[in-house]
mmCIF file of C-alpha atoms in Angstrom:
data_model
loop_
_atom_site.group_PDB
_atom_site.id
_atom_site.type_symbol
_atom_site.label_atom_id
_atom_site.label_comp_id
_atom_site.label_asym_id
_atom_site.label_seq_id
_atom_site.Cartn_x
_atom_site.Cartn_y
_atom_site.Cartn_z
ATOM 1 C CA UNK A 1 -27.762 3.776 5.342
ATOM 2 C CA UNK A 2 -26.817 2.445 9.024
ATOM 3 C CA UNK A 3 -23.488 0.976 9.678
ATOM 4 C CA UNK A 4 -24.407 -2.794 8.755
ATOM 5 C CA UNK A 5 -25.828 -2.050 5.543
ATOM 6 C CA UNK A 6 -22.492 0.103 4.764
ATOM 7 C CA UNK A 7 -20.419 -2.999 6.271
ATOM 8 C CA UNK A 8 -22.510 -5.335 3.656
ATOM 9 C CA UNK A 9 -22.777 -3.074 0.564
ATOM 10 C CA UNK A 10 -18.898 -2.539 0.903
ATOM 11 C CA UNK A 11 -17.194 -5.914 2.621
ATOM 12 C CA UNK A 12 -15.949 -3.468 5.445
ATOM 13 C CA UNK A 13 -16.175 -4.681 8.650
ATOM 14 C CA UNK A 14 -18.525 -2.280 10.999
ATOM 15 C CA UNK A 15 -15.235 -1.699 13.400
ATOM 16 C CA UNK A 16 -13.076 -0.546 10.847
ATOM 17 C CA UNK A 17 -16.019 1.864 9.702
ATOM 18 C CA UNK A 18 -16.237 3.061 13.551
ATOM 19 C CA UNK A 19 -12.310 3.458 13.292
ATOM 20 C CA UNK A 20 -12.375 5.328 10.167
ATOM 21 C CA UNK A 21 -14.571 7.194 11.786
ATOM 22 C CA UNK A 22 -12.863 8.147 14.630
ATOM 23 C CA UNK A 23 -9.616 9.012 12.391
ATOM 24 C CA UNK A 24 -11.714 11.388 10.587
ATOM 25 C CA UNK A 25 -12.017 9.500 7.232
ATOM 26 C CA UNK A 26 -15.625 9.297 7.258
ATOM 27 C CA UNK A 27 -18.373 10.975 9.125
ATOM 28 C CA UNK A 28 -21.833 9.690 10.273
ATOM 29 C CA UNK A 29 -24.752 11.689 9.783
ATOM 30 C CA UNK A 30 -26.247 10.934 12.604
ATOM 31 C CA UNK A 31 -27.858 7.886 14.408
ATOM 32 C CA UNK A 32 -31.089 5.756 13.996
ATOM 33 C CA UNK A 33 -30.746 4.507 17.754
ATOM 34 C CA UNK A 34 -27.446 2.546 18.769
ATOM 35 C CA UNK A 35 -26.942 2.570 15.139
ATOM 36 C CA UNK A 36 -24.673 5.026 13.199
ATOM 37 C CA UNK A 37 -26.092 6.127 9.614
ATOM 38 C CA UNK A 38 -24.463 7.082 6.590
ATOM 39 C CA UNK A 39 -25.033 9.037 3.404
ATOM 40 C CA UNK A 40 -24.454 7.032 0.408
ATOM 41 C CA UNK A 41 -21.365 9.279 -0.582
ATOM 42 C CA UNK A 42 -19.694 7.396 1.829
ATOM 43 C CA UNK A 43 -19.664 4.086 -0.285
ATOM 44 C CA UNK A 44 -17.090 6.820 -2.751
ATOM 45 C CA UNK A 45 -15.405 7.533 0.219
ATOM 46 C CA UNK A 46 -14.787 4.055 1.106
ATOM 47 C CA UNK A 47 -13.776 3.156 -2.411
ATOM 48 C CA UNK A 48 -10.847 5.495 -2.472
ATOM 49 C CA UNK A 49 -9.574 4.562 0.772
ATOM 50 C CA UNK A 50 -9.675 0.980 -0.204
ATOM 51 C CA UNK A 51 -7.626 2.549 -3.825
ATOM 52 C CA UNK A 52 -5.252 4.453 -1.368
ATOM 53 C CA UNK A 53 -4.577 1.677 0.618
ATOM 54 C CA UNK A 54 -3.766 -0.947 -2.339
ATOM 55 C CA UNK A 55 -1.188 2.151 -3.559
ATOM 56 C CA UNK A 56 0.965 2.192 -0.215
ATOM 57 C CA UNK A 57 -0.874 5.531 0.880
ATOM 58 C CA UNK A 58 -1.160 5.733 5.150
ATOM 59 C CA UNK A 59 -4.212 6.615 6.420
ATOM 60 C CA UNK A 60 -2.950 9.644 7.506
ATOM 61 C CA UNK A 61 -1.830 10.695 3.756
ATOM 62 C CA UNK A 62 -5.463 9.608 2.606
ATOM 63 C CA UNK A 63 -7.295 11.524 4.886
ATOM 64 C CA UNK A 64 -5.262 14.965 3.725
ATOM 65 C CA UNK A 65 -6.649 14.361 0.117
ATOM 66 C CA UNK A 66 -10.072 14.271 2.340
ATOM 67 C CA UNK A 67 -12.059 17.771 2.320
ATOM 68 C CA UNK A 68 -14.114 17.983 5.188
ATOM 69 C CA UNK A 69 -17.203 17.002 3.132
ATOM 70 C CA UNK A 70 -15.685 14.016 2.093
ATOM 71 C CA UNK A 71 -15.070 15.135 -1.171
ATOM 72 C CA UNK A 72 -11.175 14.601 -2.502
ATOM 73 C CA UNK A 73 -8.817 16.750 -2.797
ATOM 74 C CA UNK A 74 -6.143 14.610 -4.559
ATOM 75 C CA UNK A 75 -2.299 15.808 -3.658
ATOM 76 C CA UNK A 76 -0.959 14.943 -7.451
ATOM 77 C CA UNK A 77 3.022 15.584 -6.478
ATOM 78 C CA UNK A 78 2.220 12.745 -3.330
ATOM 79 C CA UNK A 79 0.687 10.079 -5.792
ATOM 80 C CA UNK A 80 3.350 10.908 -8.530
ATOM 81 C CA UNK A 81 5.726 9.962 -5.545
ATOM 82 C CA UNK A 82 4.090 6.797 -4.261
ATOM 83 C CA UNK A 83 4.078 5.591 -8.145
ATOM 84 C CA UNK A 84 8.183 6.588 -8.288
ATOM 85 C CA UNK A 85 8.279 4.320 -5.207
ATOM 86 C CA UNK A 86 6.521 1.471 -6.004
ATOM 87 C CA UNK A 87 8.425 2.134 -10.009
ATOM 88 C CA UNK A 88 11.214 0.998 -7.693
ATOM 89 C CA UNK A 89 10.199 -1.409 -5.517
ATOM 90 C CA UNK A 90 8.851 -3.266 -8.757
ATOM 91 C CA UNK A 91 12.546 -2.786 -10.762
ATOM 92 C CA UNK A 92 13.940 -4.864 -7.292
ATOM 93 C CA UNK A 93 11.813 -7.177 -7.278
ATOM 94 C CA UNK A 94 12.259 -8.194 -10.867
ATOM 95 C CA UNK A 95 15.697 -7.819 -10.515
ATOM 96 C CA UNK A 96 15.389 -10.135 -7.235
ATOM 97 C CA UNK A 97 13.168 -12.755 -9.490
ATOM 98 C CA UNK A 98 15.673 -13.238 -12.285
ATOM 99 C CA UNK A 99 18.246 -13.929 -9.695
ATOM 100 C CA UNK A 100 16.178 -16.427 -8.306
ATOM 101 C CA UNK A 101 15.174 -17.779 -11.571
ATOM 102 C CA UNK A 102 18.803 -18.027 -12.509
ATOM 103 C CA UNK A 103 19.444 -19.795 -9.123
ATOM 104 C CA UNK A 104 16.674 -22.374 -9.634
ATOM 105 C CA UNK A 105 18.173 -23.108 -13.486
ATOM 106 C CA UNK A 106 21.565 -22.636 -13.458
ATOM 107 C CA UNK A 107 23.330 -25.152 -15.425
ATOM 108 C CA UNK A 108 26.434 -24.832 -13.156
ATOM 109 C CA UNK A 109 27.094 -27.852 -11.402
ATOM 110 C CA UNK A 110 26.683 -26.171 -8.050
ATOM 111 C CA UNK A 111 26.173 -22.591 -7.296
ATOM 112 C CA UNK A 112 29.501 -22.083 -5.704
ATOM 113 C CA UNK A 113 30.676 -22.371 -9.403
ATOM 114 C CA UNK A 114 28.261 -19.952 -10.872
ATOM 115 C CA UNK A 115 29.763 -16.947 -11.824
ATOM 116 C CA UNK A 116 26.361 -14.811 -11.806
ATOM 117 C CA UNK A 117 25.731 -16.224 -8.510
ATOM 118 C CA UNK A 118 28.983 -15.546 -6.962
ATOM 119 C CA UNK A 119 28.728 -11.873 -7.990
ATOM 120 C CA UNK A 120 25.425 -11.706 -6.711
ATOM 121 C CA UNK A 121 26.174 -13.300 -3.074
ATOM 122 C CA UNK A 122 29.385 -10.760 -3.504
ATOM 123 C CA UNK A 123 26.700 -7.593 -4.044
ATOM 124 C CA UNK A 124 25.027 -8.786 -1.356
ATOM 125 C CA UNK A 125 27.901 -8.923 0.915
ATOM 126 C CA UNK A 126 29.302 -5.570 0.240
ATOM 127 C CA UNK A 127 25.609 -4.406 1.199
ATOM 128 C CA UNK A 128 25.518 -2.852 -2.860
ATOM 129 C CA UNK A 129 22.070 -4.374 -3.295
ATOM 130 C CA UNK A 130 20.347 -2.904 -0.248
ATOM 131 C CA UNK A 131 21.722 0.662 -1.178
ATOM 132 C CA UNK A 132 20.978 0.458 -4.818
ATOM 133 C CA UNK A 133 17.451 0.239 -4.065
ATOM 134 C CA UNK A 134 16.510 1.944 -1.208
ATOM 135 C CA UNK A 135 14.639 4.755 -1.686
ATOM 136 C CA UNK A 136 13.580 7.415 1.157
ATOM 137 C CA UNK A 137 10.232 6.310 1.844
ATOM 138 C CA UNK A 138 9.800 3.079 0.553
ATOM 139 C CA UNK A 139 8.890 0.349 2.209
ATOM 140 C CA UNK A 140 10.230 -2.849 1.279
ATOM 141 C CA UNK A 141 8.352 -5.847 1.893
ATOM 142 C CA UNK A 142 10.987 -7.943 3.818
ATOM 143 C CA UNK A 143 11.688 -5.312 6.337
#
């Protein structure tokens, strides 16, 4: 397949398949002219890429579960990881939406009488809610 009909089977944009390219994700086979071709393994290759990236996984820690041939080699302890982080990340954020539920319904008359909120603004004073959920490695989204 050359580079356009990869771009169209897969919604990748040609650039990003000349960038993956260059980062050693996936290799050409060769080119029909100007035009870079592709063996249809690379659609697989493309797929997990697109799976690594909607997991959290850099580029660089998808390519090392890359062999050479394109084939994966998948790093089990590193995606048990990632799912420990985002395990995290998703216990903050629900713990961040119930505040914010609370917040929009509280039945105080303002939130300066709230007891749950006044805790919570005192949490995140103190700097207690940033430390109770970082976690080495994990991104969080408002960072």
């Amino acid at each position: 397949m050359d580079i356009a009909e990869v771009a169209k089977h897969t919604g990748v944009p040609a650039s990003t398949l000349r960038y993956y390219e260059k980062q050693g994700l996936i290799a050409s086979v060769g080119r029909q002219g100007i035009r870079r071709r592709f063996a249809p393994g690379v659609l697989d290759q493309l797929a997990l890429i697109s799976l690594g990236q909607a997991a959290g996984l850099s580029l660089d820690e998808i390519r090392s579960m890359l062999l050479p041939n394109g084939q994966p080699s998948i790093d089990r302890q590193m995606l048990a990881d990632k799912a420990d982080e985002i395990d995290a990340l998703v216990k903050r954020l629900r713990a961040v939406s119930r505040g914010l539920r609370h917040a929009a319904a509280c039945p105080a008359p303002s939130h300066a009488e709230c007891p749950s909120f006044q805790k919570l603004l005192k949490a995140a004073a103190s700097g207690a809610l940033e430390k109770r959920w970082r976690r080495p490695g994990l991104k969080l989204p408002y960072k």
